[in-house]
PDB file of C-alpha atoms in Angstrom:
ATOM      1  CA  UNK A  15     115.185 140.945 117.316  1.00 39.00           C
ATOM      2  CA  UNK A  16     113.496 138.089 115.656  1.00 40.00           C
ATOM      3  CA  UNK A  17     112.033 134.876 118.464  1.00 43.00           C
ATOM      4  CA  UNK A  18     114.406 132.660 118.744  1.00 42.00           C
ATOM      5  CA  UNK A  19     112.024 129.592 118.958  1.00 44.00           C
ATOM      6  CA  UNK A  20     108.485 129.221 118.918  1.00 45.00           C
ATOM      7  CA  UNK A  21     106.018 127.611 121.325  1.00 45.00           C
ATOM      8  CA  UNK A  22     106.848 124.261 122.250  1.00 47.00           C
ATOM      9  CA  UNK A  23     103.144 123.523 122.052  1.00 48.00           C
ATOM     10  CA  UNK A  24     102.468 124.700 118.746  1.00 55.00           C
ATOM     11  CA  UNK A  25     104.998 122.240 117.239  1.00 61.00           C
ATOM     12  CA  UNK A  26     103.943 118.645 119.574  1.00 68.00           C
ATOM     13  CA  UNK A  27     100.900 118.060 117.928  1.00 76.00           C
ATOM     14  CA  UNK A  28     102.505 117.569 114.548  1.00 75.00           C
ATOM     15  CA  UNK A  29     105.509 116.263 115.600  1.00 79.00           C
ATOM     16  CA  UNK A  30     104.030 113.529 117.693  1.00 84.00           C
ATOM     17  CA  UNK A  31     101.608 112.512 114.694  1.00 86.00           C
ATOM     18  CA  UNK A  32     104.747 112.250 112.464  1.00 87.00           C
ATOM     19  CA  UNK A  33     106.385 110.235 114.485  1.00 89.00           C
ATOM     20  CA  UNK A  34     104.038 108.290 115.487  1.00 90.00           C
ATOM     21  CA  UNK A  35     102.936 107.227 112.089  1.00 92.00           C
ATOM     22  CA  UNK A  36     106.850 106.503 111.033  1.00 92.00           C
ATOM     23  CA  UNK A  37     107.147 104.414 114.345  1.00 93.00           C
ATOM     24  CA  UNK A  38     103.838 102.318 113.300  1.00 94.00           C
ATOM     25  CA  UNK A  39     105.129 101.886 109.577  1.00 94.00           C
ATOM     26  CA  UNK A  40     108.606 100.570 110.923  1.00 95.00           C
ATOM     27  CA  UNK A  41     106.747  98.266 112.756  1.00 95.00           C
ATOM     28  CA  UNK A  42     104.467  96.921 110.209  1.00 95.00           C
ATOM     29  CA  UNK A  43     107.592  96.527 107.990  1.00 95.00           C
ATOM     30  CA  UNK A  44     109.673  94.552 110.265  1.00 95.00           C
ATOM     31  CA  UNK A  45     106.709  92.477 110.747  1.00 95.00           C
ATOM     32  CA  UNK A  46     105.885  91.870 107.243  1.00 94.00           C
ATOM     33  CA  UNK A  47     109.653  91.156 105.971  1.00 94.00           C
ATOM     34  CA  UNK A  48     110.358  88.578 108.241  1.00 92.00           C
ATOM     35  CA  UNK A  49     107.044  86.737 107.773  1.00 92.00           C
ATOM     36  CA  UNK A  50     105.877  84.222 105.313  1.00 89.00           C
ATOM     37  CA  UNK A  51     102.063  84.841 104.799  1.00 92.00           C
ATOM     38  CA  UNK A  52     102.799  87.265 101.407  1.00 93.00           C
ATOM     39  CA  UNK A  53     100.815  85.360  99.726  1.00 92.00           C
ATOM     40  CA  UNK A  54      98.589  82.037 100.623  1.00 91.00           C
ATOM     41  CA  UNK A  55      97.196  79.405  98.297  1.00 89.00           C
ATOM     42  CA  UNK A  56      96.429  75.934  97.685  1.00 87.00           C
ATOM     43  CA  UNK A  57      98.159  73.122  96.053  1.00 82.00           C
ATOM     44  CA  UNK A  58      96.292  69.957  94.208  1.00 77.00           C
ATOM     45  CA  UNK A  59      98.069  66.929  95.327  1.00 73.00           C
ATOM     46  CA  UNK A  60      97.521  63.293  94.756  1.00 67.00           C
ATOM     47  CA  UNK A  61      96.462  61.436  97.886  1.00 68.00           C
ATOM     48  CA  UNK A  62      99.225  59.312  99.388  1.00 63.00           C
ATOM     49  CA  UNK A  63      97.989  55.683 100.455  1.00 60.00           C
ATOM     50  CA  UNK A  64      96.773  55.440 103.808  1.00 64.00           C
ATOM     51  CA  UNK A  65      99.505  53.381 106.173  1.00 61.00           C
ATOM     52  CA  UNK A  66      98.581  52.353 109.571  1.00 58.00           C
ATOM     53  CA  UNK A  67      95.840  54.168 111.685  1.00 56.00           C
ATOM     54  CA  UNK A  68      95.793  56.810 108.453  1.00 54.00           C
ATOM     55  CA  UNK A  69      92.098  56.904 107.666  1.00 53.00           C
ATOM     56  CA  UNK A  70      89.885  59.686 106.218  1.00 53.00           C
ATOM     57  CA  UNK A  71      89.524  61.733 103.178  1.00 56.00           C
ATOM     58  CA  UNK A  72      93.436  62.239 102.828  1.00 59.00           C
ATOM     59  CA  UNK A  73      94.679  59.209 101.700  1.00 63.00           C
ATOM     60  CA  UNK A  74      93.270  56.259  99.170  1.00 58.00           C
ATOM     61  CA  UNK A  75      92.576  53.154 101.295  1.00 58.00           C
ATOM     62  CA  UNK A  76      94.470  50.322  99.333  1.00 54.00           C
ATOM     63  CA  UNK A  77      95.080  46.129 100.711  1.00 49.00           C
ATOM     64  CA  UNK A  78      93.293  47.833 103.405  1.00 49.00           C
ATOM     65  CA  UNK A  79      93.863  45.506 106.885  1.00 50.00           C
ATOM     66  CA  UNK A  80      90.298  46.108 107.990  1.00 49.00           C
ATOM     67  CA  UNK A  81      89.510  43.348 105.146  1.00 44.00           C
ATOM     68  CA  UNK A  82      88.229  39.556 106.721  1.00 44.00           C
ATOM     69  CA  UNK A  83      90.084  38.114 103.406  1.00 42.00           C
ATOM     70  CA  UNK A  84      93.910  38.778 103.627  1.00 40.00           C
ATOM     71  CA  UNK A  85      94.061  37.922 100.302  1.00 41.00           C
ATOM     72  CA  UNK A  86      91.294  40.203  99.061  1.00 38.00           C
ATOM     73  CA  UNK A  87      92.286  43.354  97.799  1.00 39.00           C
ATOM     74  CA  UNK A  88      89.942  46.732  98.382  1.00 41.00           C
ATOM     75  CA  UNK A  89      89.571  48.693  95.830  1.00 42.00           C
ATOM     76  CA  UNK A  90      88.333  52.547  96.140  1.00 44.00           C
ATOM     77  CA  UNK A  91      86.902  53.666  92.767  1.00 43.00           C
ATOM     78  CA  UNK A  92      88.134  57.538  92.402  1.00 44.00           C
ATOM     79  CA  UNK A  93      87.858  59.879  89.326  1.00 43.00           C
ATOM     80  CA  UNK A  94      88.366  62.937  88.803  1.00 45.00           C
ATOM     81  CA  UNK A  95      89.458  65.218  91.443  1.00 45.00           C
ATOM     82  CA  UNK A  96      88.478  62.918  94.269  1.00 61.00           C
ATOM     83  CA  UNK A  97      92.674  61.472  93.343  1.00 68.00           C
ATOM     84  CA  UNK A  98      93.817  64.587  94.792  1.00 69.00           C
ATOM     85  CA  UNK A  99      93.345  66.753  97.992  1.00 74.00           C
ATOM     86  CA  UNK A 100      94.189  70.607  98.479  1.00 77.00           C
ATOM     87  CA  UNK A 101      97.325  71.138 100.140  1.00 81.00           C
ATOM     88  CA  UNK A 102      97.511  74.726 102.142  1.00 87.00           C
ATOM     89  CA  UNK A 103     100.639  77.065 101.551  1.00 88.00           C
ATOM     90  CA  UNK A 104     101.998  80.516 102.422  1.00 90.00           C
ATOM     91  CA  UNK A 105     104.884  82.261 100.838  1.00 92.00           C
ATOM     92  CA  UNK A 106     106.937  85.165 101.848  1.00 91.00           C
ATOM     93  CA  UNK A 107     110.323  86.544 100.851  1.00 92.00           C
ATOM     94  CA  UNK A 108     112.579  84.454 102.517  1.00 92.00           C
ATOM     95  CA  UNK A 109     110.933  80.632 102.339  1.00 90.00           C
ATOM     96  CA  UNK A 110     107.519  78.944 101.731  1.00 90.00           C
ATOM     97  CA  UNK A 111     106.030  76.582 103.534  1.00 90.00           C
ATOM     98  CA  UNK A 112     103.191  73.733 103.172  1.00 88.00           C
ATOM     99  CA  UNK A 113     101.780  71.559 105.185  1.00 84.00           C
ATOM    100  CA  UNK A 114     101.930  67.701 105.501  1.00 80.00           C
ATOM    101  CA  UNK A 115      99.070  65.816 104.086  1.00 73.00           C
ATOM    102  CA  UNK A 116      97.841  63.102 106.964  1.00 68.00           C
ATOM    103  CA  UNK A 117     100.408  65.001 109.520  1.00 70.00           C
ATOM    104  CA  UNK A 118     100.893  67.561 111.827  1.00 74.00           C
ATOM    105  CA  UNK A 119     103.627  70.909 110.977  1.00 76.00           C
ATOM    106  CA  UNK A 120     104.457  72.042 108.035  1.00 83.00           C
ATOM    107  CA  UNK A 121     107.231  71.804 105.569  1.00 87.00           C
ATOM    108  CA  UNK A 122     109.381  74.834 104.527  1.00 89.00           C
ATOM    109  CA  UNK A 123     111.995  75.368 101.951  1.00 89.00           C
ATOM    110  CA  UNK A 124     113.947  78.567 100.618  1.00 91.00           C
ATOM    111  CA  UNK A 125     111.917  80.718  98.421  1.00 92.00           C
ATOM    112  CA  UNK A 126     114.887  81.688  96.783  1.00 91.00           C
ATOM    113  CA  UNK A 127     115.511  78.426  95.784  1.00 89.00           C
ATOM    114  CA  UNK A 128     111.981  78.112  94.140  1.00 90.00           C
ATOM    115  CA  UNK A 129     112.196  81.296  91.765  1.00 91.00           C
ATOM    116  CA  UNK A 130     113.679  80.806  88.268  1.00 90.00           C
ATOM    117  CA  UNK A 131     116.893  81.441  88.178  1.00 89.00           C
ATOM    118  CA  UNK A 132     116.232  84.736  85.371  1.00 89.00           C
ATOM    119  CA  UNK A 133     114.246  86.542  88.666  1.00 88.00           C
ATOM    120  CA  UNK A 134     116.623  85.702  91.078  1.00 91.00           C
ATOM    121  CA  UNK A 135     118.205  88.875  90.848  1.00 92.00           C
ATOM    122  CA  UNK A 136     114.888  90.662  91.023  1.00 93.00           C
ATOM    123  CA  UNK A 137     114.501  89.308  94.088  1.00 93.00           C
ATOM    124  CA  UNK A 138     117.288  90.065  95.641  1.00 95.00           C
ATOM    125  CA  UNK A 139     117.218  93.488  94.406  1.00 95.00           C
ATOM    126  CA  UNK A 140     113.471  93.295  96.486  1.00 94.00           C
ATOM    127  CA  UNK A 141     115.326  91.946  99.428  1.00 95.00           C
ATOM    128  CA  UNK A 142     118.201  94.956  99.500  1.00 95.00           C
ATOM    129  CA  UNK A 143     115.634  97.485  98.884  1.00 95.00           C
ATOM    130  CA  UNK A 144     113.569  96.222 101.482  1.00 94.00           C
ATOM    131  CA  UNK A 145     115.941  96.244 104.149  1.00 95.00           C
ATOM    132  CA  UNK A 146     117.319  99.928 102.689  1.00 96.00           C
ATOM    133  CA  UNK A 147     113.063 100.459 103.147  1.00 96.00           C
ATOM    134  CA  UNK A 148     113.460  99.377 107.121  1.00 95.00           C
ATOM    135  CA  UNK A 149     117.308 100.989 107.555  1.00 96.00           C
ATOM    136  CA  UNK A 150     115.393 104.467 106.332  1.00 95.00           C
ATOM    137  CA  UNK A 151     112.504 104.174 108.134  1.00 94.00           C
ATOM    138  CA  UNK A 152     114.192 103.912 111.391  1.00 95.00           C
ATOM    139  CA  UNK A 153     116.791 107.196 110.551  1.00 94.00           C
ATOM    140  CA  UNK A 154     113.352 108.851 109.501  1.00 91.00           C
ATOM    141  CA  UNK A 155     111.816 107.728 113.316  1.00 91.00           C
ATOM    142  CA  UNK A 156     115.267 108.807 114.779  1.00 91.00           C
ATOM    143  CA  UNK A 157     115.140 111.874 113.815  1.00 88.00           C
ATOM    144  CA  UNK A 158     111.942 112.675 113.983  1.00 86.00           C
ATOM    145  CA  UNK A 159     112.698 112.299 117.949  1.00 86.00           C
ATOM    146  CA  UNK A 160     115.250 113.759 118.475  1.00 85.00           C
ATOM    147  CA  UNK A 161     113.087 116.935 116.815  1.00 79.00           C
ATOM    148  CA  UNK A 162     110.435 116.426 119.470  1.00 78.00           C
ATOM    149  CA  UNK A 163     113.144 116.196 122.419  1.00 78.00           C
ATOM    150  CA  UNK A 164     115.651 118.681 121.449  1.00 69.00           C
ATOM    151  CA  UNK A 165     114.168 122.657 121.747  1.00 58.00           C
ATOM    152  CA  UNK A 166     116.390 124.742 120.375  1.00 60.00           C
ATOM    153  CA  UNK A 167     116.421 127.620 117.918  1.00 66.00           C
ATOM    154  CA  UNK A 168     113.881 127.326 114.694  1.00 64.00           C
ATOM    155  CA  UNK A 169     116.711 126.890 112.456  1.00 72.00           C
ATOM    156  CA  UNK A 170     118.088 124.226 113.875  1.00 71.00           C
ATOM    157  CA  UNK A 171     114.379 122.582 114.211  1.00 72.00           C
ATOM    158  CA  UNK A 172     113.645 123.275 110.109  1.00 77.00           C
ATOM    159  CA  UNK A 173     117.331 121.730 109.368  1.00 80.00           C
ATOM    160  CA  UNK A 174     115.964 118.127 111.182  1.00 83.00           C
ATOM    161  CA  UNK A 175     112.783 118.462 110.058  1.00 82.00           C
ATOM    162  CA  UNK A 176     114.032 118.750 106.452  1.00 84.00           C
ATOM    163  CA  UNK A 177     116.468 116.218 106.685  1.00 88.00           C
ATOM    164  CA  UNK A 178     113.482 113.767 108.208  1.00 88.00           C
ATOM    165  CA  UNK A 179     111.229 114.531 105.466  1.00 89.00           C
ATOM    166  CA  UNK A 180     114.083 114.122 102.704  1.00 91.00           C
ATOM    167  CA  UNK A 181     114.880 110.405 104.532  1.00 93.00           C
ATOM    168  CA  UNK A 182     111.006 109.401 104.681  1.00 92.00           C
ATOM    169  CA  UNK A 183     110.108 110.291 101.268  1.00 93.00           C
ATOM    170  CA  UNK A 184     113.069 108.164  99.905  1.00 94.00           C
ATOM    171  CA  UNK A 185     112.081 105.417 102.508  1.00 94.00           C
ATOM    172  CA  UNK A 186     108.287 105.571 100.849  1.00 93.00           C
ATOM    173  CA  UNK A 187     109.462 105.420  97.178  1.00 94.00           C
ATOM    174  CA  UNK A 188     112.133 102.249  97.995  1.00 94.00           C
ATOM    175  CA  UNK A 189     109.530 100.430  99.837  1.00 93.00           C
ATOM    176  CA  UNK A 190     107.056 100.993  97.161  1.00 95.00           C
ATOM    177  CA  UNK A 191     109.451 100.191  94.548  1.00 94.00           C
ATOM    178  CA  UNK A 192     110.560  96.473  96.632  1.00 94.00           C
ATOM    179  CA  UNK A 193     106.974  95.545  97.150  1.00 94.00           C
ATOM    180  CA  UNK A 194     106.618  95.690  92.965  1.00 94.00           C
ATOM    181  CA  UNK A 195     109.488  93.955  92.422  1.00 94.00           C
ATOM    182  CA  UNK A 196     108.214  90.806  94.894  1.00 94.00           C
ATOM    183  CA  UNK A 197     104.786  91.020  93.380  1.00 93.00           C
ATOM    184  CA  UNK A 198     106.258  90.473  90.201  1.00 93.00           C
ATOM    185  CA  UNK A 199     108.598  87.712  91.073  1.00 93.00           C
ATOM    186  CA  UNK A 200     105.992  86.070  92.788  1.00 92.00           C
ATOM    187  CA  UNK A 201     104.017  85.554  89.706  1.00 91.00           C
ATOM    188  CA  UNK A 202     106.732  84.725  87.659  1.00 92.00           C
ATOM    189  CA  UNK A 203     107.690  82.242  90.138  1.00 91.00           C
ATOM    190  CA  UNK A 204     103.909  80.985  90.232  1.00 89.00           C
ATOM    191  CA  UNK A 205     104.185  80.357  86.176  1.00 89.00           C
ATOM    192  CA  UNK A 206     107.922  79.006  86.202  1.00 89.00           C
ATOM    193  CA  UNK A 207     108.488  77.715  89.488  1.00 84.00           C
ATOM    194  CA  UNK A 208     108.973  74.317  90.043  1.00 87.00           C
ATOM    195  CA  UNK A 209     106.069  71.331  89.127  1.00 85.00           C
ATOM    196  CA  UNK A 210     106.080  70.295  92.835  1.00 83.00           C
ATOM    197  CA  UNK A 211     105.434  73.736  94.065  1.00 86.00           C
ATOM    198  CA  UNK A 212     103.179  75.648  91.881  1.00 85.00           C
ATOM    199  CA  UNK A 213      99.714  76.925  93.193  1.00 88.00           C
ATOM    200  CA  UNK A 214      96.426  75.730  92.230  1.00 84.00           C
ATOM    201  CA  UNK A 215      94.792  78.634  93.600  1.00 87.00           C
ATOM    202  CA  UNK A 216      96.721  81.883  95.575  1.00 90.00           C
ATOM    203  CA  UNK A 217      95.931  84.997  96.752  1.00 91.00           C
ATOM    204  CA  UNK A 218      97.607  87.701  99.078  1.00 92.00           C
ATOM    205  CA  UNK A 219      98.069  87.157 102.927  1.00 91.00           C
ATOM    206  CA  UNK A 220      98.393  89.558 105.776  1.00 93.00           C
ATOM    207  CA  UNK A 221     101.888  90.188 105.442  1.00 93.00           C
ATOM    208  CA  UNK A 222     101.440  91.486 101.843  1.00 94.00           C
ATOM    209  CA  UNK A 223      98.715  93.833 103.080  1.00 94.00           C
ATOM    210  CA  UNK A 224     100.684  94.866 106.019  1.00 94.00           C
ATOM    211  CA  UNK A 225     103.596  95.604 103.698  1.00 94.00           C
ATOM    212  CA  UNK A 226     101.512  98.328 101.745  1.00 95.00           C
ATOM    213  CA  UNK A 227      99.758  99.717 105.295  1.00 95.00           C
ATOM    214  CA  UNK A 228     103.251 100.364 106.188  1.00 95.00           C
ATOM    215  CA  UNK A 229     104.299 101.967 102.928  1.00 95.00           C
ATOM    216  CA  UNK A 230     100.733 104.036 103.681  1.00 95.00           C
ATOM    217  CA  UNK A 231     101.976 105.263 107.039  1.00 94.00           C
ATOM    218  CA  UNK A 232     105.479 105.955 105.683  1.00 94.00           C
ATOM    219  CA  UNK A 233     103.957 108.171 102.868  1.00 93.00           C
ATOM    220  CA  UNK A 234     101.797 109.767 105.563  1.00 93.00           C
ATOM    221  CA  UNK A 235     104.760 110.731 107.837  1.00 92.00           C
ATOM    222  CA  UNK A 236     106.098 112.333 105.181  1.00 91.00           C
ATOM    223  CA  UNK A 237     103.353 114.436 104.500  1.00 90.00           C
ATOM    224  CA  UNK A 238     103.219 115.144 107.819  1.00 88.00           C
ATOM    225  CA  UNK A 239     106.537 116.180 108.120  1.00 86.00           C
ATOM    226  CA  UNK A 240     106.386 118.435 105.508  1.00 86.00           C
ATOM    227  CA  UNK A 241     103.134 120.133 105.951  1.00 82.00           C
ATOM    228  CA  UNK A 242     105.125 121.091 109.859  1.00 79.00           C
ATOM    229  CA  UNK A 243     108.255 122.150 108.065  1.00 76.00           C
ATOM    230  CA  UNK A 244     106.386 124.425 105.471  1.00 79.00           C
ATOM    231  CA  UNK A 245     103.737 125.381 108.370  1.00 75.00           C
ATOM    232  CA  UNK A 246     106.788 126.602 110.476  1.00 70.00           C
ATOM    233  CA  UNK A 247     108.455 128.457 107.546  1.00 73.00           C
ATOM    234  CA  UNK A 248     105.320 130.374 107.260  1.00 69.00           C
ATOM    235  CA  UNK A 249     105.237 131.314 110.586  1.00 68.00           C
ATOM    236  CA  UNK A 250     108.537 132.569 110.908  1.00 65.00           C
ATOM    237  CA  UNK A 251     108.087 134.334 107.747  1.00 68.00           C
ATOM    238  CA  UNK A 252     104.512 135.690 109.345  1.00 64.00           C
ATOM    239  CA  UNK A 253     106.298 136.808 112.620  1.00 69.00           C
ATOM    240  CA  UNK A 254     109.521 138.188 111.040  1.00 66.00           C
ATOM    241  CA  UNK A 255     107.151 140.276 108.903  1.00 68.00           C
ATOM    242  CA  UNK A 256     104.861 141.551 111.858  1.00 71.00           C
ATOM    243  CA  UNK A 257     107.857 142.553 113.443  1.00 67.00           C
ATOM    244  CA  UNK A 258     109.715 144.200 110.700  1.00 65.00           C
ATOM    245  CA  UNK A 259     105.815 146.160 110.604  1.00 68.00           C
ATOM    246  CA  UNK A 260     105.965 147.237 114.060  1.00 70.00           C
ATOM    247  CA  UNK A 261     109.763 148.480 114.164  1.00 66.00           C
ATOM    248  CA  UNK A 262     108.785 150.690 110.709  1.00 66.00           C
ATOM    249  CA  UNK A 263     106.138 152.128 112.682  1.00 71.00           C
ATOM    250  CA  UNK A 264     107.893 152.559 115.802  1.00 64.00           C
ATOM    251  CA  UNK A 265     110.488 154.774 114.222  1.00 64.00           C
ATOM    252  CA  UNK A 266     108.070 156.566 112.074  1.00 62.00           C
ATOM    253  CA  UNK A 267     105.993 157.823 114.994  1.00 56.00           C
ATOM    254  CA  UNK A 268     108.458 157.660 118.066  1.00 56.00           C
ATOM    255  CA  UNK A 269     107.182 157.474 121.282  1.00 55.00           C
ATOM    256  CA  UNK A 270     107.849 161.468 123.044  1.00 50.00           C
TER     257      UNK A 270
END
């Protein structure tokens, strides 16, 4: 008779490692998807005229109230980059936010509305792929948790293990495609987007790095799950061969 199950101690370390990586990937992906720091940079905008108490380097002093003669007009000769100020912005999948010069706070607008019409279809595909990526990650994490808490026959454990491995691999592929599509859309928006949004300098932000970290954790979880599945199969075959060999020896040299 073949063994019905393996000791839980043999399965627990690999199962917990795969679940931890999958859960970490899920948290990273949700955080990145809901944030607006996939890309960060600056825009060059013309300095506004100083009004009221606004003074400093972020506005142009024109008709200054500090002048002794009310008819006098104070002109400040500014050339080159002195006429402009760097306005910081950050953008994500859903919206883009820009700081308000000489004021506190930010002004946000939908990133979808900024995307060129020819690329909006790709952006929506990226959003759908990201959502499917999160759903598959959640499904894989649930299956792994069931496998950890559900001690039954080896066959049942292998079925759950195989299905969670397939789901996690599919999630990783979808995540990779989604991230690459968004990267393409953002670069096209930088080149063809509205004039009042195009950045002067930009780079990828922490959310973008977190999204790719989520992909890395997802693939690590998939590799760990597949390795666990393969090792269980090999252990199962080894124990079966050992049992068959012992039975052959027993029947060939019976005890008197």
